[in-house]
Amino acid sequence: IHICSLNYVKMEDSESQLLSDEYQPPETLLGSLDIFVFSLIAGLLIYWFFFRKKPEPVLDLKTFPAVPPPIRETSFIEKMKKTNRNVVVFYGSQTGTAEEFANRLAKDAHRYGMKGMATDPEEYDMSELSRLKEIPNSMAVFCMATYGEGDPTDNAQEFYDWMQGTDDDLEGVNFAVFGLGNKTYEHFNATGKYTDKRFAELGGKRVFDLGLGDDDSNLEEDFISWKEQFWPAVCEFFGVEATGEESSIRQFELVVHNDINMNQVYTGEMGRLKSFQTQKPPFDSKNLFLAPVTVNRKLNRGGNRHLMHIELDVMDSKIRYDAGDHVAVYPTNDAAVVSRIGERLGVDLDTVISLKNLDEESNKKHPFPCPSTYRTALTHYLDINNTPRKNVLYELSQYTSDPQEQENMRKMASASPEGKALYQSWVLDSERNILLLPQLQARYYSIASSNKVHPTSIHICAVVIEYTTKTGRVYKGVATNWLKNKEVTENGHKHTVPMYVRRSQFRLPFKPSNPVIMTGPGTGIAPFVGFIQERAWQKEQGKDVGETILYFGCRHKNEDFLYQQELEEFERAGVLTQLNVAFSRDQEHKIYVQHLLKKNKEQLWKLIHSNNAHIYVCGDARNMARDVHTAFYEIAEEVGGLTHTQAVDYFKKLMTKGRYLQDVWS
């Protein structure tokens, strides 16, 4: 997408230059005939410029001075000095959690006589970190989430690149890091660990030990435990004491607009107002493309689940993608739930409102696009299905009239064992939710198609999330149930999905002749459908395509053998060299993909060790990816004669070389 946009701009620039060069007046003196001819041409040009229909004027940049772009403050140091801040909390956030934690730390600072600000590293010049020591008693804190294969989040990529390439002296710069990760992933908290290590290497002074949050357990519990030790360490380091003031999340003022032009009101857009009405590329997380749904079919033939294949039309978007990329879709909340919330709160959902940030120096003037209506905010911007954070429960306890309920809410907001147990049973196990919530985030799906075969459409393979909690409450996944209802009708109307494409490192080998071993049970098959399509296309182009082997797993052959017809056709055509399917529940004992891997251990070891095969794993990180990993270790030990330690090192090297790639989730 980035390349596309650069080319687009370059084309416009070159066309403007051609036009401005074409109409330069001659520099020599003119004769009578020349004057006549010139006058005629000038007249035609005047008619051309003033009477023709044209979308926009072409200006000669040599004649008209360029309007300077608005100046954006790129120095967080100068901003800190102007606003008297001495604590800056940077966040690398993909889903909003790290950003929320950063805001909480910035607000906590005032309890210790300090003043903090939460900051997106993408918006500032991070090479200025060495200047932080210019501010007395200053400190930089980093809340860094890890995404994918140990990668930084999108907004922290430039900062990460700077850390890798800089040799700046950070002596005198005080810092602390809290990482957000998931232990089910191979590269647990890699970005947080690297940030902490790199700042120490550059001479920074660590104020407190690295915190490692685990989303597989309870990320917020980890954060609270770290924070409760972090601030006493800060007090000791700087020689300050707690003021006793409580931090509060009350930071917005509600403004009701009684007389406003509705053309100025957001209706679900993430960035530019009216961007859904007037679509202009390039499309990204702030400028979404409304992709029409052209196909929505159920993939499974039985069982109590609903697995679906959806196709999005991106023909007019200039969106480009590669097999293995992710499509990000922005869902909307259930209209019936939104209406019930409106009734419960006793508000007119069509009232136009704004939430105004009371912190005038904050980068974000509103928590979501404003002005908007209550209905739009609850439908498009607030995650009304999310469970409440502990700090929100503490805040709400101040407004609770029942003493027992107030005690319970404060208990759940604490780090005590009793409070943790109550929060787990009453909030998490019951999937309870409330209005005071973070912004609704995009959902990411591995693209189930190849752009070589389907250049104008993007395919999604997903399972609809719906289950009953331990307490009998029915929980429905926001995005998958929303996508399920995007049915294709015969009346010509097409539902649309706000989306953009996020690039991935999950790529086929550069040389088609390299063998590929793909393991993807359930909807983990998604990127491999695209891979196989691309290998078929490469074969049609006359290229030497290596062995293409798939290990797929499902419950029952007659119920949820996803893409069975397509896969068997690819196998008959010789594109799919081997189709190995584990039907876990078609026999008395369970059979999973890792069992089939072990069954073919000699062939697999030869492909990996001698034939430069690339390994791909997609699907559940908590169990499947770990079990597949173990199976490969055992193959290396049993066939390759490696010790367990050697096997682990062997596959770590494959990961480093990009020959063992995972696209997994928990």
XYZ file of C-alpha atoms in Angstrom:
666
model
C 0.000 0.000 0.000
C 2.807 2.367 0.843
C 4.526 1.764 -2.476
C 1.224 2.327 -4.220
C 0.697 5.686 -2.550
C 4.239 6.823 -3.288
C 3.841 5.981 -6.950
C 0.521 7.788 -7.039
C 2.021 10.985 -5.640
C 5.011 10.757 -7.944
C 2.714 10.475 -10.952
C 0.820 13.598 -9.940
C 4.046 15.537 -9.441
C 5.426 14.534 -12.823
C 2.168 15.412 -14.588
C 2.101 18.833 -12.937
C 5.684 19.422 -14.017
C 4.885 18.509 -17.621
C 1.986 20.948 -17.710
C 3.954 23.776 -16.127
C 6.875 23.216 -18.550
C 4.565 23.104 -21.565
C 3.154 26.589 -21.083
C 6.327 28.586 -20.400
C 6.267 31.882 -22.464
C 9.134 32.291 -24.983
C 12.040 34.395 -23.806
C 12.802 36.052 -27.211
C 11.101 39.190 -28.693
C 8.004 38.470 -30.856
C 7.243 39.610 -34.461
C 3.731 40.640 -35.728
C 2.897 37.165 -36.964
C 4.248 35.721 -33.760
C 2.078 38.129 -31.736
C -1.001 37.136 -33.742
C -0.287 33.429 -33.329
C 0.536 33.906 -29.669
C -2.681 35.894 -29.109
C -4.686 33.154 -30.775
C -3.037 30.516 -28.609
C -3.510 32.685 -25.531
C -7.200 33.089 -26.358
C -7.612 29.359 -26.750
C -5.777 28.806 -23.493
C -8.000 31.331 -21.700
C -11.081 29.566 -23.047
C -9.555 26.210 -22.062
C -8.797 27.245 -18.502
C -11.945 29.249 -17.741
C -14.750 27.533 -19.651
C -13.902 23.835 -19.762
C -15.155 21.456 -17.087
C -12.289 20.348 -14.943
C -12.045 18.579 -11.611
C -9.393 20.882 -10.193
C -7.087 23.635 -11.485
C -3.514 22.916 -12.475
C -1.206 25.469 -10.896
C 2.250 26.375 -12.139
C 4.326 25.859 -9.019
C 6.917 28.339 -10.361
C 4.309 31.106 -10.492
C 2.290 30.422 -7.358
C 4.103 30.129 -4.039
C 3.465 26.847 -2.205
C 1.313 27.055 0.920
C 3.418 25.744 3.796
C 1.915 22.727 5.596
C 0.766 23.273 9.175
C 3.629 23.043 11.618
C 3.420 19.976 13.848
C 5.371 19.809 17.062
C 7.811 16.904 16.664
C 9.856 17.606 19.791
C 8.447 15.921 22.876
C 11.250 17.584 24.860
C 10.020 21.083 23.947
C 6.446 20.047 24.692
C 7.479 18.738 28.108
C 9.260 21.997 28.860
C 6.295 24.118 27.737
C 3.800 22.121 29.796
C 6.084 21.549 32.794
C 6.161 17.739 32.450
C 8.962 15.571 33.732
C 7.573 12.081 33.025
C 6.915 10.902 29.462
C 5.246 7.528 28.929
C 5.631 6.134 25.408
C 3.398 3.320 24.212
C 3.738 0.724 21.478
C 0.123 -0.368 21.110
C -1.728 -2.489 18.551
C -5.087 -2.985 20.270
C -5.128 -0.044 22.679
C -4.135 -1.834 25.905
C -0.569 -0.477 26.056
C -1.923 2.999 25.338
C -4.405 2.653 28.192
C -1.666 1.523 30.594
C 0.499 4.462 29.499
C -2.323 6.894 30.240
C -2.802 5.389 33.683
C 0.900 5.749 34.493
C 0.923 9.356 33.249
C -2.046 10.193 35.503
C -0.495 8.393 38.479
C 2.543 10.693 38.331
C 0.730 13.641 39.936
C 0.317 11.586 43.137
C 4.082 11.870 43.585
C 4.477 15.551 42.797
C 5.393 14.771 39.185
C 3.607 15.579 35.943
C 3.349 13.022 33.162
C 2.135 12.709 29.594
C 1.334 9.623 27.507
C 2.831 9.805 24.025
C 2.772 7.928 20.732
C 6.400 7.433 19.595
C 5.246 7.618 15.970
C 4.372 11.295 16.417
C 7.722 12.516 17.719
C 11.421 12.534 16.935
C 12.694 9.786 19.221
C 16.324 10.700 18.607
C 15.699 13.500 21.122
C 15.700 11.009 23.997
C 19.289 11.952 24.802
C 17.985 15.475 25.605
C 15.670 14.214 28.343
C 18.361 14.934 30.940
C 17.836 18.657 30.209
C 14.656 18.342 32.301
C 15.376 17.935 36.045
C 14.122 14.751 37.760
C 12.844 13.419 34.452
C 12.042 9.881 33.399
C 10.930 7.998 30.266
C 8.632 5.004 30.731
C 7.829 2.575 27.909
C 4.711 0.396 27.679
C 5.685 -1.843 24.762
C 3.465 -4.554 23.314
C 4.878 -7.353 21.174
C 3.072 -8.335 17.995
C 3.457 -11.328 15.676
C 6.851 -12.995 15.565
C 8.401 -10.810 18.253
C 7.775 -7.665 16.209
C 7.046 -4.161 17.499
C 3.567 -2.736 16.992
C 2.916 -0.632 13.901
C 3.196 2.673 15.750
C 6.501 1.656 17.386
C 8.247 0.335 14.259
C 10.201 3.539 13.534
C 11.244 3.813 17.185
C 12.380 0.179 17.132
C 14.400 0.815 13.966
C 15.978 3.858 15.642
C 16.986 1.768 18.667
C 18.632 -0.798 16.394
C 20.640 1.770 14.456
C 21.518 4.464 16.990
C 24.698 4.911 18.963
C 23.389 7.916 20.939
C 24.691 8.348 24.467
C 21.761 8.022 26.874
C 23.801 8.533 30.031
C 21.711 10.535 32.482
C 18.430 9.363 30.927
C 16.247 7.577 33.489
C 13.948 4.872 32.146
C 11.662 1.957 32.970
C 9.877 -0.561 30.747
C 6.682 -2.584 31.049
C 6.186 -5.165 28.313
C 2.903 -6.606 27.107
C 3.047 -10.101 25.624
C 1.672 -13.617 25.701
C 3.594 -16.653 26.951
C 1.992 -18.934 24.405
C 4.049 -17.175 21.729
C 7.628 -18.148 20.949
C 8.978 -14.598 21.274
C 7.335 -13.682 24.571
C 7.604 -9.943 25.219
C 10.481 -9.585 22.749
C 9.887 -5.849 22.137
C 9.743 -4.942 25.836
C 12.840 -7.014 26.569
C 14.758 -5.428 23.703
C 13.783 -1.884 24.723
C 14.934 -2.486 28.309
C 18.195 -4.112 27.186
C 18.978 -1.518 24.510
C 18.471 1.512 26.757
C 20.832 0.017 29.322
C 23.408 -0.646 26.589
C 23.197 2.994 25.467
C 23.946 4.198 29.001
C 20.443 4.838 30.333
C 19.711 4.462 34.044
C 17.087 1.810 34.866
C 14.769 3.183 37.559
C 12.919 -0.107 38.064
C 13.084 -3.665 36.768
C 11.483 -4.688 33.492
C 7.834 -5.711 33.878
C 6.542 -8.636 31.814
C 2.774 -8.762 31.334
C 1.253 -12.042 30.166
C -2.035 -11.846 28.291
C -2.400 -15.624 28.444
C -2.938 -15.248 32.186
C -4.125 -11.792 33.313
C -2.333 -8.874 31.727
C -3.920 -6.248 33.932
C -3.052 -8.129 37.113
C 0.574 -8.204 35.973
C 0.481 -4.484 35.234
C -1.059 -3.582 38.593
C 1.456 -5.747 40.483
C 4.343 -4.122 38.597
C 2.903 -0.620 39.076
C 2.480 -1.076 42.826
C 6.224 -1.750 43.109
C 7.257 0.719 40.414
C 6.047 3.907 42.130
C 7.777 3.236 45.497
C 10.981 2.645 43.517
C 10.439 5.978 41.725
C 9.934 7.718 45.075
C 13.189 6.278 46.388
C 15.082 7.082 43.187
C 14.002 10.737 43.006
C 13.611 11.328 46.738
C 9.903 12.190 46.529
C 6.876 11.105 48.543
C 3.323 10.255 47.636
C 0.963 13.235 48.017
C -1.988 11.054 48.997
C -4.080 12.317 46.077
C -5.983 9.647 44.177
C -5.606 9.474 40.416
C -8.826 9.578 38.435
C -9.889 8.597 34.952
C -12.435 11.447 34.921
C -10.831 13.459 32.165
C -13.605 14.288 29.698
C -16.393 16.848 29.681
C -19.686 15.890 28.035
C -20.916 18.527 25.575
C -24.425 18.204 24.115
C -24.894 19.908 20.721
C -28.469 21.146 20.388
C -27.958 23.097 17.170
C -25.363 21.618 14.815
C -25.047 20.959 11.104
C -25.314 17.175 10.728
C -22.715 17.313 7.939
C -20.213 18.066 10.702
C -21.117 14.939 12.695
C -19.115 11.696 12.478
C -21.083 8.625 11.453
C -18.505 5.880 12.070
C -15.403 7.176 10.277
C -12.046 6.628 12.003
C -10.222 9.632 10.580
C -11.385 12.080 7.928
C -14.970 13.292 8.250
C -17.202 11.972 5.441
C -14.497 9.541 4.348
C -17.162 6.848 3.973
C -19.123 9.049 1.557
C -16.081 10.173 -0.467
C -13.550 7.340 -0.650
C -9.995 8.374 -1.534
C -6.882 6.156 -1.516
C -4.493 5.326 0.003
C -6.443 3.349 2.593
C -5.068 2.571 6.054
C -6.121 2.386 9.710
C -7.306 6.019 9.664
C -8.831 5.939 6.189
C -10.855 2.753 5.769
C -12.127 1.322 2.516
C -15.755 0.196 2.443
C -15.374 -3.151 0.696
C -18.591 -4.706 -0.664
C -19.266 -8.296 0.426
C -19.657 -10.396 -2.718
C -19.604 -13.893 -1.169
C -20.669 -15.116 2.272
C -21.027 -18.880 2.476
C -20.993 -21.430 5.256
C -17.988 -23.731 5.024
C -18.959 -26.561 7.386
C -21.672 -29.087 6.599
C -22.603 -29.933 10.182
C -21.828 -29.477 13.861
C -22.887 -26.708 16.222
C -20.440 -24.130 14.902
C -20.660 -21.734 11.957
C -17.495 -21.451 9.865
C -17.662 -18.991 7.010
C -15.901 -17.906 3.840
C -16.299 -14.229 2.979
C -15.051 -12.352 -0.082
C -14.514 -8.596 -0.124
C -14.389 -6.615 -3.363
C -11.408 -4.206 -3.438
C -11.495 -3.494 -7.180
C -11.787 0.300 -6.927
C -9.525 0.772 -3.919
C -5.972 0.497 -5.330
C -5.374 -1.835 -2.361
C -2.653 -4.394 -2.980
C -1.840 -7.412 -0.815
C 0.357 -10.494 -0.755
C -0.554 -14.019 0.296
C 0.025 -14.178 4.040
C -1.003 -10.584 4.798
C -3.804 -9.705 7.223
C -7.028 -7.900 6.530
C -8.186 -5.610 9.337
C -11.948 -5.140 9.599
C -13.732 -2.653 11.833
C -16.941 -4.241 13.154
C -19.994 -2.549 14.584
C -21.806 -3.559 17.749
C -25.171 -5.294 17.834
C -27.918 -2.695 17.258
C -30.253 -4.435 19.743
C -27.621 -4.226 22.513
C -27.002 -0.559 21.695
C -30.737 0.152 21.964
C -30.939 -1.646 25.324
C -28.073 0.446 26.672
C -29.863 3.611 25.547
C -33.047 2.496 27.309
C -31.144 1.563 30.466
C -29.408 4.943 30.597
C -32.538 6.847 29.661
C -30.922 8.814 26.840
C -31.991 9.720 23.314
C -29.443 7.796 21.274
C -29.654 10.310 18.418
C -28.478 13.214 20.607
C -25.290 14.738 19.196
C -22.484 14.864 21.757
C -18.771 15.465 22.139
C -16.467 14.227 24.865
C -13.908 16.986 25.354
C -10.550 16.187 26.920
C -10.044 18.373 30.011
C -6.272 18.071 29.599
C -5.677 20.867 27.096
C -2.106 19.744 26.405
C -3.151 16.212 25.488
C -2.552 14.980 21.936
C -6.066 13.547 21.844
C -8.828 16.121 22.169
C -11.507 13.392 22.109
C -11.493 9.677 23.039
C -13.164 8.904 19.688
C -14.181 11.000 16.641
C -16.428 13.870 17.779
C -19.019 15.277 17.442
C -21.017 12.094 17.205
C -24.327 10.719 18.430
C -24.691 8.371 21.389
C -25.867 5.733 18.890
C -22.831 6.124 16.640
C -20.428 6.089 19.593
C -21.977 2.928 21.045
C -22.215 1.279 17.624
C -18.858 2.130 16.055
C -16.452 3.508 18.665
C -16.963 1.845 22.081
C -16.245 -1.802 22.806
C -19.454 -2.451 24.722
C -18.713 -6.201 24.958
C -15.352 -5.753 26.662
C -14.890 -6.605 30.328
C -14.151 -3.584 32.550
C -10.618 -2.832 33.700
C -9.944 -2.774 37.428
C -9.245 0.950 37.489
C -12.699 1.525 35.978
C -14.306 -0.559 38.739
C -12.521 1.531 41.363
C -13.730 4.706 39.683
C -17.321 3.452 39.558
C -17.202 2.443 43.211
C -17.151 6.151 44.118
C -20.661 6.479 42.666
C -22.099 3.326 44.244
C -24.746 3.968 46.896
C -24.884 0.410 48.245
C -22.031 -0.059 50.803
C -21.703 -3.783 50.082
C -21.484 -3.257 46.314
C -18.959 -0.479 46.854
C -16.836 -2.783 48.999
C -17.021 -5.559 46.390
C -16.034 -3.215 43.544
C -13.062 -1.844 45.479
C -12.071 -5.362 46.427
C -12.140 -6.455 42.767
C -10.001 -3.435 41.854
C -7.318 -4.465 44.344
C -4.456 -6.926 43.946
C -5.499 -9.027 46.954
C -6.051 -12.777 46.404
C -9.700 -12.411 47.467
C -10.178 -9.499 45.067
C -8.559 -11.405 42.187
C -10.835 -14.397 42.776
C -13.943 -12.192 42.906
C -12.940 -10.343 39.719
C -12.315 -13.657 37.954
C -15.667 -15.185 38.916
C -17.963 -12.139 38.792
C -16.463 -10.273 35.812
C -14.308 -12.527 33.627
C -16.135 -15.853 33.930
C -19.472 -14.115 33.405
C -18.199 -11.917 30.525
C -19.791 -8.847 32.141
C -19.464 -5.517 30.383
C -20.239 -1.849 31.033
C -20.384 1.386 29.089
C -17.182 3.000 30.347
C -14.881 1.225 27.936
C -11.974 1.676 25.517
C -12.371 2.219 21.797
C -13.646 -0.605 19.617
C -10.620 -2.090 17.845
C -10.087 -3.660 14.452
C -10.114 -7.433 14.123
C -7.336 -9.019 12.056
C -7.817 -12.060 9.823
C -5.222 -13.955 7.804
C -6.106 -13.424 4.150
C -7.313 -16.666 2.557
C -6.445 -15.810 -1.051
C -3.567 -14.911 -3.364
C -3.453 -11.549 -5.104
C -1.943 -13.281 -8.139
C -5.179 -15.218 -8.587
C -7.640 -12.785 -6.960
C -6.166 -9.286 -7.448
C -9.494 -7.504 -6.859
C -10.856 -9.471 -3.909
C -9.753 -10.431 -0.403
C -11.003 -13.647 1.196
C -11.637 -14.285 4.896
C -12.068 -17.618 6.686
C -13.455 -17.320 10.230
C -15.490 -19.146 12.870
C -18.435 -17.387 14.502
C -17.798 -16.965 18.244
C -20.796 -17.787 20.421
C -20.873 -19.708 23.701
C -22.528 -19.888 27.112
C -20.452 -18.767 30.103
C -20.132 -20.659 33.385
C -22.892 -18.484 34.825
C -25.314 -19.124 31.943
C -24.794 -15.842 30.101
C -24.602 -16.085 26.287
C -21.505 -14.418 24.860
C -21.310 -13.481 21.178
C -18.167 -12.323 19.416
C -18.670 -8.832 18.029
C -16.860 -9.110 14.698
C -17.691 -12.669 13.649
C -21.424 -12.334 14.353
C -21.424 -9.000 12.522
C -19.660 -10.579 9.526
C -22.060 -13.539 9.582
C -24.974 -11.170 9.031
C -23.346 -9.550 5.971
C -25.386 -11.785 3.694
C -25.351 -11.351 -0.074
C -28.878 -10.671 -1.354
C -30.379 -10.928 -4.839
C -31.815 -7.400 -4.826
C -28.495 -5.833 -5.805
C -27.746 -4.312 -2.396
C -24.296 -5.208 -1.092
C -23.241 -4.929 2.534
C -19.891 -3.250 3.068
C -17.030 -3.862 5.493
C -14.693 -1.027 6.609
C -11.214 -2.481 6.144
C -7.557 -2.059 5.274
C -4.619 -4.428 4.735
C -1.780 -4.885 7.212
C 1.473 -6.236 5.849
C 2.924 -9.433 7.296
C 6.223 -11.313 7.332
C 4.342 -14.576 6.740
C 5.596 -15.091 3.186
C 6.207 -17.870 0.703
C 9.905 -18.500 -0.058
C 11.487 -16.190 -2.621
C 12.437 -19.243 -4.692
C 9.330 -21.222 -5.735
C 11.528 -24.331 -5.986
C 11.908 -24.430 -2.193
C 9.584 -26.996 -0.572
C 6.947 -25.700 1.860
C 5.452 -27.548 4.840
C 2.219 -25.946 6.048
C 0.399 -26.853 9.266
C -2.967 -25.206 9.931
C -5.894 -26.865 11.731
C -9.351 -25.270 11.642
C -9.420 -21.675 10.407
C -5.625 -21.781 10.594
C -5.863 -23.041 7.022
C -6.702 -19.504 5.830
C -3.277 -18.238 4.677
C -2.434 -21.633 3.213
C -5.375 -21.428 0.807
C -3.685 -18.300 -0.537
C -0.271 -19.992 -0.559
C -1.575 -22.978 -2.535
C -3.357 -20.691 -5.007
C -0.090 -18.839 -5.542
C 1.935 -22.047 -5.997
C -0.625 -23.127 -8.642
C -0.223 -19.778 -10.400
C 3.572 -20.072 -10.286
C 3.306 -23.516 -11.848
C 1.095 -22.139 -14.624
C 3.777 -19.509 -15.291
C 6.215 -22.331 -16.020
C 8.226 -21.928 -12.824
C 9.897 -24.807 -11.014
C 7.671 -25.241 -7.956
C 8.917 -27.375 -5.080
C 6.951 -29.798 -2.940
C 3.849 -28.248 -1.358
C 2.712 -30.197 1.695
C -0.296 -29.401 3.893
C -1.203 -30.750 7.332
C -4.789 -29.800 8.136
C -6.889 -30.786 11.129
C -10.616 -30.702 11.876
C -13.130 -32.569 14.037
C -15.103 -34.640 11.517
C -14.543 -35.315 7.819
C -18.247 -34.978 7.025
C -18.750 -31.797 9.041
C -15.855 -29.341 9.018
C -13.324 -30.394 6.388
C -12.846 -26.800 5.238
C -12.205 -26.173 1.523
C -12.282 -29.942 0.935
C -13.262 -29.716 -2.738
C -10.672 -27.044 -3.544
C -7.872 -28.857 -1.707
C -8.604 -32.208 -3.339
C -8.642 -30.539 -6.772
C -5.238 -28.973 -6.045
C -3.983 -32.424 -5.017
C -5.264 -34.029 -8.247
C -3.600 -31.266 -10.271
C -0.270 -31.975 -8.585
C -0.035 -28.524 -7.032
C -0.596 -29.890 -3.534
C 2.018 -32.628 -3.296
C 0.544 -34.075 -0.097
C -2.767 -33.434 1.645
C -2.573 -34.827 5.182
C -5.761 -34.426 7.216
C -6.254 -35.283 10.896
C -9.900 -35.883 11.824
C -9.640 -35.611 15.577
C -13.051 -37.042 16.522
C -13.810 -39.583 13.796
C -12.320 -42.388 15.881
C -12.139 -43.372 19.518
C -8.712 -41.838 20.152
C -7.917 -38.241 19.192
C -5.648 -37.647 16.195
C -4.122 -34.199 15.690
C -1.779 -32.669 13.115
C 1.294 -33.231 15.302
C 0.608 -36.981 15.202
C 0.641 -36.927 11.394
C 3.878 -34.931 11.407
C 5.545 -37.603 13.532
C 4.192 -40.309 11.225
C 6.075 -38.760 8.277
C 9.185 -37.863 10.250
C 11.818 -39.262 7.847
C 10.435 -37.403 4.842
C 10.009 -34.164 6.789
C 13.531 -34.218 8.225
C 14.989 -34.750 4.742
C 13.013 -31.810 3.357
C 13.992 -29.554 6.258
C 17.620 -30.553 6.725
C 18.671 -31.306 3.138
C 16.210 -29.556 0.799
C 15.891 -26.116 2.424
C 12.157 -26.518 3.159
C 10.242 -23.636 4.751
C 7.884 -24.421 7.645
C 4.653 -22.516 8.303
C 2.317 -22.877 11.285
C -1.015 -21.061 11.603
C -3.738 -21.300 14.251
C -4.018 -21.704 18.005
C -0.883 -20.599 19.869
C -1.758 -21.986 23.294
C -1.833 -25.681 22.398
C -1.500 -26.498 18.698
C 1.541 -24.359 17.846
C 3.347 -25.569 20.955
C 2.545 -29.222 20.214
C 3.668 -28.846 16.585
C 6.873 -27.244 17.805
C 7.482 -30.208 20.112
C 6.812 -32.627 17.246
C 9.508 -30.979 15.134
C 11.950 -31.149 18.060
C 11.262 -34.870 18.396
C 11.727 -35.416 14.647
C 15.121 -33.711 14.819
C 16.082 -35.867 17.779
C 14.777 -39.196 16.459
C 15.779 -38.880 12.804
C 18.506 -36.243 12.886
C 20.235 -37.613 15.986
C 20.224 -34.242 17.775
C 19.957 -33.801 21.517
C 16.945 -31.863 22.759
C 19.049 -28.746 23.323
C 20.509 -29.032 19.837
C 17.022 -29.498 18.347
C 15.741 -26.358 20.087
C 18.747 -24.375 18.817
C 18.311 -25.826 15.326
C 14.744 -24.587 14.961
C 15.553 -21.254 16.575
C 18.085 -20.727 13.798
C 15.429 -21.629 11.220
C 13.199 -18.943 12.739
C 16.003 -16.405 12.569
C 16.537 -17.254 8.892
C 12.809 -16.918 8.149
C 12.401 -20.620 7.410
C 10.072 -21.338 10.361
C 7.227 -18.818 10.450
C 4.135 -18.688 12.646
C 0.849 -16.828 12.288
C -0.814 -17.756 15.568
C -3.301 -16.392 18.064
C -4.507 -17.295 21.563
